[in-house]
mmCIF file of C-alpha atoms and ligand atoms in Angstrom:
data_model
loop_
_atom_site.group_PDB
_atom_site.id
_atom_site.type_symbol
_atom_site.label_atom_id
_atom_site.label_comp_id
_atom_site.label_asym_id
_atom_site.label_seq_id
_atom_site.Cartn_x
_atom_site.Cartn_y
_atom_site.Cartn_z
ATOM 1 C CA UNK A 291 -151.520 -122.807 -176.475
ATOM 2 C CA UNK A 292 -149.086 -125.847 -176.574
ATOM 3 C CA UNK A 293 -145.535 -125.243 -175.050
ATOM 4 C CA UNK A 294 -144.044 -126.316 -178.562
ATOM 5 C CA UNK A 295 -146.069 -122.884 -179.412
ATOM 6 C CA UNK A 296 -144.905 -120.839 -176.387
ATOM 7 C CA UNK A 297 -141.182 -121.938 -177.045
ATOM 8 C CA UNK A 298 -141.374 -121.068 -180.876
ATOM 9 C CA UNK A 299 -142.853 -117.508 -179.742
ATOM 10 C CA UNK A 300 -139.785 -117.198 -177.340
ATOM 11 C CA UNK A 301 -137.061 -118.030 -180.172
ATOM 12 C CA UNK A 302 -138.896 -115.451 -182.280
ATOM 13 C CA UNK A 303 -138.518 -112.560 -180.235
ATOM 14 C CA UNK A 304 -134.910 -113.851 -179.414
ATOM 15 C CA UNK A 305 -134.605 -113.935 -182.734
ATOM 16 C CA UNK A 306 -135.902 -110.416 -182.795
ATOM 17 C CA UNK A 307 -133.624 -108.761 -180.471
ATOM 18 C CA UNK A 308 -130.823 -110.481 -182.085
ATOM 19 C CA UNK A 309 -131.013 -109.255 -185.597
ATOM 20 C CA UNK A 310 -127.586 -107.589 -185.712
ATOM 21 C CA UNK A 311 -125.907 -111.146 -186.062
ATOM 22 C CA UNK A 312 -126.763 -114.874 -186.391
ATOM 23 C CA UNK A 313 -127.348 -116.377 -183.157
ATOM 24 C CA UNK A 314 -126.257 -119.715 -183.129
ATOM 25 C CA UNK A 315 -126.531 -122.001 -180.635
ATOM 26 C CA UNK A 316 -124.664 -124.977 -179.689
ATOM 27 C CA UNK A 317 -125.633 -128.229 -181.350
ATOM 28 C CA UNK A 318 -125.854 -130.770 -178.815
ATOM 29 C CA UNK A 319 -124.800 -128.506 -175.539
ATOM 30 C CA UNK A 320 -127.265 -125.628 -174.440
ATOM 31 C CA UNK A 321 -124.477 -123.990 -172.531
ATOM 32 C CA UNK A 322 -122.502 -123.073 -175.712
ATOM 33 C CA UNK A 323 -122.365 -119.106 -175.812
ATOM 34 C CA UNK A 324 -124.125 -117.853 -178.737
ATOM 35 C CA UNK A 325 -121.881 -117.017 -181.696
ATOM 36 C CA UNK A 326 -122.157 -113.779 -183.577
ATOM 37 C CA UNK A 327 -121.244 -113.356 -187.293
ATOM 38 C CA UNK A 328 -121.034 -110.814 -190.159
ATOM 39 C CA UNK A 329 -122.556 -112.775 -192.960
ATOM 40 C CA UNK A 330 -125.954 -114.239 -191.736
ATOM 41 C CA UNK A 331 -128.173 -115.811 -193.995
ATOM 42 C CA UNK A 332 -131.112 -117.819 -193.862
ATOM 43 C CA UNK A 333 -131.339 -121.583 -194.166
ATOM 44 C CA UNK A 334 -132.982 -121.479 -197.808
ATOM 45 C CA UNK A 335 -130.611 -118.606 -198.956
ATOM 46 C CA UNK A 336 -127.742 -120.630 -197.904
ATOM 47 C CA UNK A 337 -128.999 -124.224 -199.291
ATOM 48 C CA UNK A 338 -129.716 -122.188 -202.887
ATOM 49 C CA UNK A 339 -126.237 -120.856 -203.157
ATOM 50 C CA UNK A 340 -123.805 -123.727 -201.845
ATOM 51 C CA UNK A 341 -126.219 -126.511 -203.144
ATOM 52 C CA UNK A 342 -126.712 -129.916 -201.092
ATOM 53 C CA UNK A 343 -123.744 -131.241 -200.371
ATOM 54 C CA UNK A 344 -121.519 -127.908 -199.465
ATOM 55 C CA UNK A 345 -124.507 -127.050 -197.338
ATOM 56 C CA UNK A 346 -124.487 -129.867 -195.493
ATOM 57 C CA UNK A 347 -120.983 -129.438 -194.228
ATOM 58 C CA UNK A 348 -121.276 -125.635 -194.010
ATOM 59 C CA UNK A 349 -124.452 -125.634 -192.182
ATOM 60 C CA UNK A 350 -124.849 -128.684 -190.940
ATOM 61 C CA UNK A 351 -121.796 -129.845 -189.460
ATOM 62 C CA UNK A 352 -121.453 -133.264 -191.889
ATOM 63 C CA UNK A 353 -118.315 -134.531 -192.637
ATOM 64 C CA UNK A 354 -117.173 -135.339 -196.145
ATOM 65 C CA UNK A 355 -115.824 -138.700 -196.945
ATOM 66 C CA UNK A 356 -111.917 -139.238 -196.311
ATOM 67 C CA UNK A 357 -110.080 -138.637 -199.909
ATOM 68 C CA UNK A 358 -112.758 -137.146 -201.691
ATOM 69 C CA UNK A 359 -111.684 -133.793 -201.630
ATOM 70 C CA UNK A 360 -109.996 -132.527 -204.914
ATOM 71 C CA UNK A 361 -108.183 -129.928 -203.191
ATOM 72 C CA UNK A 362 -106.363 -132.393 -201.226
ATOM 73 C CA UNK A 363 -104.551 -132.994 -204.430
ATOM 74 C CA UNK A 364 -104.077 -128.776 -204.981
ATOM 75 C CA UNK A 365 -100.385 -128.112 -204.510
ATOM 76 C CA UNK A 366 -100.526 -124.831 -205.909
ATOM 77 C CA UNK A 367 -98.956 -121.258 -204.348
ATOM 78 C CA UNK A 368 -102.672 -119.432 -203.219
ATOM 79 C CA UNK A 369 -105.378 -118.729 -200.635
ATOM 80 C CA UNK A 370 -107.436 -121.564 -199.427
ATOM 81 C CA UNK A 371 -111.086 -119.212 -199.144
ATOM 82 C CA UNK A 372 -114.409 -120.211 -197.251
ATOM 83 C CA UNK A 373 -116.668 -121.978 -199.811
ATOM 84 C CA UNK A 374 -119.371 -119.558 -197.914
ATOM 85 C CA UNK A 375 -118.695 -116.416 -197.691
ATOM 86 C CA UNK A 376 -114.809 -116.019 -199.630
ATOM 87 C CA UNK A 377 -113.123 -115.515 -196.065
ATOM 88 C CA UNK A 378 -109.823 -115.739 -196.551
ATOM 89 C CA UNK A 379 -109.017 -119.196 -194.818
ATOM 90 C CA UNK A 380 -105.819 -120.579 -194.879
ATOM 91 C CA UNK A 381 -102.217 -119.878 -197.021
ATOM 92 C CA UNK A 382 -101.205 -122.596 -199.081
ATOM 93 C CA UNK A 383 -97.904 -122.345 -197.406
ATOM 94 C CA UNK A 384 -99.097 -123.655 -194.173
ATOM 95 C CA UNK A 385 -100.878 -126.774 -196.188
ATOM 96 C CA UNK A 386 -99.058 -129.933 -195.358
ATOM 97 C CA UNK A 387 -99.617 -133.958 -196.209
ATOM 98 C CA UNK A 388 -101.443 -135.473 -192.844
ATOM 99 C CA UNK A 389 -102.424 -138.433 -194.176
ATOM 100 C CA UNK A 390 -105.868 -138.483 -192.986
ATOM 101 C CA UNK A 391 -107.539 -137.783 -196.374
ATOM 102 C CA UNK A 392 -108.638 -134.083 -195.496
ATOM 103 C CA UNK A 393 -106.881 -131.258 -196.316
ATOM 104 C CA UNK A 394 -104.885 -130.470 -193.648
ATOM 105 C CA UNK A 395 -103.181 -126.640 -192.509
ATOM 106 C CA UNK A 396 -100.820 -126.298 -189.564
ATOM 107 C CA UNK A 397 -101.974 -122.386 -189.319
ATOM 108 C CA UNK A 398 -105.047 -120.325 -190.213
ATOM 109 C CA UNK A 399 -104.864 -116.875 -190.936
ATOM 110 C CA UNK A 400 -105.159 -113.935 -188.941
ATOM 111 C CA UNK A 401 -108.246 -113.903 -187.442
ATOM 112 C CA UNK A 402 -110.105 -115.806 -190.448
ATOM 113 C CA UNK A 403 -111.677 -118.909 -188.219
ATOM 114 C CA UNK A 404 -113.011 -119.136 -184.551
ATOM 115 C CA UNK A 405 -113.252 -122.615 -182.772
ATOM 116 C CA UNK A 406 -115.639 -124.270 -180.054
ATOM 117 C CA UNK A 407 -115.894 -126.857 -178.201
ATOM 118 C CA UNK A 408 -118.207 -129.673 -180.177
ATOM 119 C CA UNK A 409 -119.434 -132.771 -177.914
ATOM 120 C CA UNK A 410 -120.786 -134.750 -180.638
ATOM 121 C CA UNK A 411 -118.608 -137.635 -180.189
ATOM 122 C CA UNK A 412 -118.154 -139.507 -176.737
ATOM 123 C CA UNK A 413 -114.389 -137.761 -176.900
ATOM 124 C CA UNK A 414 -114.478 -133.807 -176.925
ATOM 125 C CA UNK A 415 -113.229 -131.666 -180.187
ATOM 126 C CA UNK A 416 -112.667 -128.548 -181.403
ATOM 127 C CA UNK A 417 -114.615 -127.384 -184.254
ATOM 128 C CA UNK A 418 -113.451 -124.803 -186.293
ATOM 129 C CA UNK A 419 -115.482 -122.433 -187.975
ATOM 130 C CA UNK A 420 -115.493 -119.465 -190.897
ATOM 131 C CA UNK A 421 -115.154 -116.231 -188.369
ATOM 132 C CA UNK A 422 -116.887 -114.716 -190.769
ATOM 133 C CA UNK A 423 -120.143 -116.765 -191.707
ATOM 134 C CA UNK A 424 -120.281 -119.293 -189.611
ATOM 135 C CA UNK A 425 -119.866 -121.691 -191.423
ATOM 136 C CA UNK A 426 -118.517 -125.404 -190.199
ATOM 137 C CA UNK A 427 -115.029 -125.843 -191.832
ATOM 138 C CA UNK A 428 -114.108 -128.729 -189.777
ATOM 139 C CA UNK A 429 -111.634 -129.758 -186.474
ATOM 140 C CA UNK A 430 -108.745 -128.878 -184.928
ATOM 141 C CA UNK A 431 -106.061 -131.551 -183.055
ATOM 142 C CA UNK A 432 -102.975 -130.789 -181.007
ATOM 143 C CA UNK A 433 -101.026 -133.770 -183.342
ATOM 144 C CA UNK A 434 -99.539 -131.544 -186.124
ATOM 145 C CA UNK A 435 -96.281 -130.836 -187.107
ATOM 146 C CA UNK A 436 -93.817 -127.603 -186.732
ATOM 147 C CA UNK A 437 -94.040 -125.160 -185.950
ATOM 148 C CA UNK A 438 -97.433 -124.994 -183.985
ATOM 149 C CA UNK A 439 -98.009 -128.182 -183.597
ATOM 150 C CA UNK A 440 -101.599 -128.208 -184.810
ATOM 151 C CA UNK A 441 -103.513 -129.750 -187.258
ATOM 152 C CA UNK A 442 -106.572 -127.932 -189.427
ATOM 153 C CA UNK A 443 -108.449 -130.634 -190.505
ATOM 154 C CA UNK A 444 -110.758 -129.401 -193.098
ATOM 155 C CA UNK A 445 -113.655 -130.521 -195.396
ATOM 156 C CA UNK A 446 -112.315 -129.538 -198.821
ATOM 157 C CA UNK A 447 -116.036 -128.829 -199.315
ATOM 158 C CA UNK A 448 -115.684 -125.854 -197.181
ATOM 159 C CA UNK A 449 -113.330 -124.480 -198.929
ATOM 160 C CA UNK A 450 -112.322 -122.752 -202.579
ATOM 161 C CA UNK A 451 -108.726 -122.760 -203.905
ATOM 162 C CA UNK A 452 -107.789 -118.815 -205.207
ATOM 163 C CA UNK A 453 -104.439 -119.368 -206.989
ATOM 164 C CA UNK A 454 -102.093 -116.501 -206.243
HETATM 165 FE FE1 LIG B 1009 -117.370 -118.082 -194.374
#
């Protein structure tokens, strides 16, 4: 039996014993704690309903181009929902111009996103993610304004605008 088979057999029964939630390991770091969320969902189900280029953010970590987001043109009162699983994400009123050509929030809501460290780039980040699928929503920098001095940035692609 080749060790590529042994391994596969391993993450299997992981897998297995894991079934409550998704376990989801770190990308690039195998020290990264597994993650556990409500709405799990396999790779197919997910690429069906969010179609290529949502999946690829949501799943896959990718990064949409800077200004290309509709929504960061949305200045409309409403709830900023995960283009995933409709997690309620982030209140219009804590939306604010950054400049950097993502939509950008200086607060999420209660509970609605957890965050990890991401080494992807030679200079560590904090990714932020849907608490409730998973899903990869984008980064989160200590250069924002007032009053908690943070800055969501967000793929629009992630997202859906629900207009109050
Ligand atoms: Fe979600």
């Amino acid at each position: 039996m080749s060790s590529e088979a042994v391994s596969r057999r391993s993450f299997i029964g992981l897998a297995g014993v894991a079934s409550a939630g998704l376990l989801l390991f770190g990308r690039s770091q195998g020290s990264a704690a597994p993650m556990h969320f409500a709405v799990v969902r396999s790779p197919a189900d997910w690429k069906h309903e969010l179609g290529p280029q949502r999946y690829a953010v949501l799943r896959e970590a990718a990064t949409e181009p800077p200004f290309s987001s509709p929504l960061l043109k949305e200045h409309r009162k409403g709830t900023f929902v995960c283009a995933g699983c409709a997690n309620a994400l982030f209140s219009s009123a804590t939306k604010f111009e950054s400049g950097t050509g993502w939509p950008s929030f200086w607060k999420p809501l209660p509970r609605a996103v957890v965050t990890r460290p991401d080494h992807s780039l030679v200079f560590e980040r904090t990714e932020v993610l849907c608490a409730r699928c998973g899903g990869h929503l984008g980064h989160v920098f200590d250069d924002g304004p007032k009053p908690t001095g943070l800055r969501y940035c967000m793929n629009g692609l992630s997202l859906s605008f629900k207009p109050a």
